[in-house]
């Protein structure tokens, strides 16, 4: 019974995110905790799975950016409640990623959606925001020892900053993977810039980040 | 330049003939060069956002250099954010391209419900855009001003993310705001017509990046853009404006059936991003001039032969269009584009773009 | 633009043969500008002959100018004699620059030897470039410094100038070696391509009268210029292109004593009036010049246009012919429209 109840609540949480119901997802998260259901389980089976479903709906052109934004609101309404209750040793942390929109570019919807997908998938995201000075990416990676640096650009002018960041990053630590994304980019351009990875959409970004993740030392 | 076949018409004659549906000698070229042109003259690429005279001069000279057609526009810069009381950032970074919205005029639902039409004449970018138009008039260029898109302008008033959220959560509020944008755009048009008195000399510009299917669905376009954009265009036509330049920016294939319901002019000029095939564009806009659509990122970073080949493909498709075709980049010419790549577009016209 | 009636090659051939050309030939003298114009990194102007050639050829086609492509830089001699240069990088460098000189002390001179023209320094790249020139039917222009400029690249100029006063014999040793190298290299090029096809381009920026006196020019530079030019012309080469760089008005009477070919080509900077250049050199050389690079870089288009029109007008009096040219290398960041204005000024002038 308890098992069924837990499954049911997590399913409801999943559906609340997919259906963009911010209020419901917050309420369900509180209920989940109150009933002693494992927060980490709720995140992975409920929220991560929900955003994966949302990603599918976006790829199939059933959901668009407005829907993604509302799903992300519902996601964070739940995550903000559940995450603090996750025991560190149980946390299924995929990896650490530094994320930002490069200098000169103020368009951050795409980057924000990438953050949502990565958060949902269990990544620790160090979000530098938009119009990020080039050195900041390297400094933040150094500070956090992040596995991956992810750069976003929407304009043909700002994409020109990317090879410089990649060069700076590789000069500092060639083992850190750099991935790029944004409207004017293609996989070919990304490769010519020296990037290790490229994602066309926010949905693709998570899969690409997983591919780039190298085995980490167990501390 | 020196090796091209001699033109039979001036740029002005060609552009006018195109809009009168008369034969022309060759495909015109529009470099889309508000940011690119200043770089050709050694100015900051953002000069047009602060100095209309230099911005216009740069465009005229760059058109001379590349045989660009007789049209120019001033985008305003996150227009009309400042007109409604928002704040913008005039860029300085070498990696920036355009003015960005810093703080929207409207941040709450309450403020959105109360938002009224401002007195436009002295606000925001309007004086600068008016000065640009004075120069257009003086030097025989068609006079341009902003005529849309509804959602792109709304995005600059309230912020794109908020607009997206409200489209789902508060559609009635978005409808209210869309109508306000209509009233605003019509008031701009009236101001321009009052000032210059010759609507037949005007070709207003609609830039529509926020309507892209990379952001909204075609259903959302149909609900929140179509009826209002139609209303604006009808009112412009009623004022005596014959031609409207509509830049359908980015991935908008799913919106085309709706855009096609909007009368664009007699003819209109409809420009497309590289995401829309020109054969498709031709099908949806048989009675309008179509324009496009070499991918800007290729112009910026691609080899000259790649730009040439893409231009050739565009020309060969566009030339078949019964109402005329203008070769251009699929969106703003990246200001750091190698000038030779831009020249390759003109060269492709010389090799493939003659009608005579 | 008015359509040309001849090709660039035909125009240059006519100029060199003393025939009338359809319009004033144009040479904006640019390498880094061309690589930037086509989207290549600046350094490829010097490090990659294929890219450098293509960039210049394409830019030539775009702007309608006539001389080139060429391959060379002012620091020639450092690398060839055993020092090091580095390719330009960053936003503010224009050409290869010195890292280390082969000569810092007197003893270093003893260790110098004549470079192998097949393998020394940038010469293999220059040869690759000249093969492209031959393939494309453009003039085969080998760019070298004059003896004095090469000496100033073998040894830091602060030392060279001190030795000119304190130990002139050391300077002469360097100049001897530099002259032998110039002759050696030009002969090699003449053997490979045929003397009639080769037009050596000799740059002389270090003889500037802001630095040395005309007497020092007479003593340290003139004899070696005369020797090398005589030897070059003795191979059967018909024309030498001398770039008389910067303020050299006081040196002109000496330059006029240098054989340059029939005709030679003399390019001058904005510091030398076209009329003055014609007076001293017009009977033996085509005069080329003299639009100030800093005006090209920072001037308004009308300024550039006016300068060009004035130069064209003055150049009409050159008995052996005139080519509109920048006074020295056009900076890579020159606004493209200003280069266009050079061609426009020609277009608006009376055609011949």
CSV table of C-alpha atoms in Angstrom, one decimal, chain A residues 19-22 58 61-62 64-70 72-74 102-109 112 130-131 134 155-162 164 183-186 189 193, chain B residues 45 89 91 93-98 100-102 156 160-162 164-169 212-218 220 254 274-275 295-298 300-301 332-336:
chain,number,residue,atom,x,y,z
A,19,UNK,CA,1.0,19.8,-17.3
A,20,UNK,CA,2.7,23.0,-16.1
A,21,UNK,CA,0.9,23.0,-12.8
A,22,UNK,CA,3.2,24.9,-10.5
A,58,UNK,CA,9.2,19.8,-27.4
A,61,UNK,CA,6.6,20.1,-31.6
A,62,UNK,CA,3.8,19.7,-29.2
A,64,UNK,CA,7.2,25.1,-27.5
A,65,UNK,CA,9.2,27.6,-25.5
A,66,UNK,CA,6.2,29.0,-23.6
A,67,UNK,CA,5.3,25.6,-22.4
A,68,UNK,CA,8.9,24.8,-21.5
A,69,UNK,CA,9.1,27.9,-19.4
A,70,UNK,CA,6.0,26.9,-17.5
A,72,UNK,CA,10.4,24.8,-15.7
A,73,UNK,CA,8.4,26.9,-13.2
A,74,UNK,CA,6.6,23.8,-12.0
A,102,UNK,CA,29.0,34.7,-23.9
A,103,UNK,CA,30.0,38.3,-23.7
A,104,UNK,CA,28.0,40.7,-25.8
A,105,UNK,CA,25.0,38.5,-25.9
A,106,UNK,CA,21.9,39.1,-23.8
A,107,UNK,CA,19.7,36.4,-25.1
A,108,UNK,CA,19.4,33.8,-22.4
A,109,UNK,CA,16.1,31.9,-22.9
A,112,UNK,CA,17.9,29.0,-19.1
A,130,UNK,CA,24.4,36.3,-19.7
A,131,UNK,CA,26.9,38.7,-21.2
A,134,UNK,CA,35.3,35.4,-21.4
A,155,UNK,CA,24.2,35.9,-32.6
A,156,UNK,CA,26.8,35.6,-35.3
A,157,UNK,CA,28.8,38.2,-33.5
A,158,UNK,CA,28.8,36.6,-30.1
A,159,UNK,CA,29.6,33.1,-31.5
A,160,UNK,CA,33.0,34.6,-32.4
A,161,UNK,CA,33.8,34.7,-28.7
A,162,UNK,CA,33.5,31.0,-28.4
A,164,UNK,CA,38.6,32.3,-27.7
A,183,UNK,CA,21.0,29.4,-33.1
A,184,UNK,CA,23.8,30.3,-35.5
A,185,UNK,CA,25.9,27.3,-34.6
A,186,UNK,CA,26.2,23.9,-36.3
A,189,UNK,CA,31.2,25.2,-36.7
A,193,UNK,CA,36.0,26.2,-33.0
B,45,UNK,CA,29.1,48.7,-35.7
B,89,UNK,CA,21.8,48.5,-23.2
B,91,UNK,CA,26.4,47.5,-26.6
B,93,UNK,CA,31.5,44.5,-26.6
B,94,UNK,CA,33.1,43.3,-29.8
B,95,UNK,CA,30.8,40.3,-29.5
B,96,UNK,CA,27.6,42.2,-29.3
B,97,UNK,CA,25.5,42.9,-32.4
B,98,UNK,CA,22.4,44.9,-31.3
B,100,UNK,CA,19.4,44.6,-25.8
B,101,UNK,CA,16.6,44.9,-23.4
B,102,UNK,CA,17.9,45.7,-20.0
B,156,UNK,CA,10.6,44.4,-26.0
B,160,UNK,CA,10.1,37.6,-24.1
B,161,UNK,CA,10.0,35.2,-21.2
B,162,UNK,CA,7.1,37.0,-19.5
B,164,UNK,CA,5.7,33.5,-23.3
B,165,UNK,CA,4.4,32.7,-19.8
B,166,UNK,CA,1.5,35.0,-20.1
B,167,UNK,CA,0.4,33.7,-23.4
B,168,UNK,CA,-0.4,30.5,-21.6
B,169,UNK,CA,-1.4,31.8,-18.2
B,212,UNK,CA,9.9,32.2,-34.9
B,213,UNK,CA,8.8,28.6,-34.3
B,214,UNK,CA,12.0,28.2,-32.3
B,215,UNK,CA,10.0,30.0,-29.7
B,216,UNK,CA,6.3,29.8,-30.2
B,217,UNK,CA,3.9,27.5,-32.0
B,218,UNK,CA,2.1,28.4,-35.1
B,220,UNK,CA,0.3,30.8,-30.8
B,254,UNK,CA,4.8,26.5,-39.7
B,274,UNK,CA,17.7,30.5,-44.4
B,275,UNK,CA,15.4,28.1,-42.6
B,295,UNK,CA,22.7,31.8,-44.1
B,296,UNK,CA,24.4,34.6,-42.1
B,297,UNK,CA,26.7,32.2,-40.2
B,298,UNK,CA,28.1,30.9,-43.5
B,300,UNK,CA,30.6,35.1,-41.5
B,301,UNK,CA,32.6,31.9,-41.2
B,332,UNK,CA,21.3,40.9,-40.5
B,333,UNK,CA,24.6,40.7,-42.2
B,334,UNK,CA,27.1,39.8,-39.5
B,335,UNK,CA,29.3,42.8,-39.0
B,336,UNK,CA,32.4,40.7,-38.9
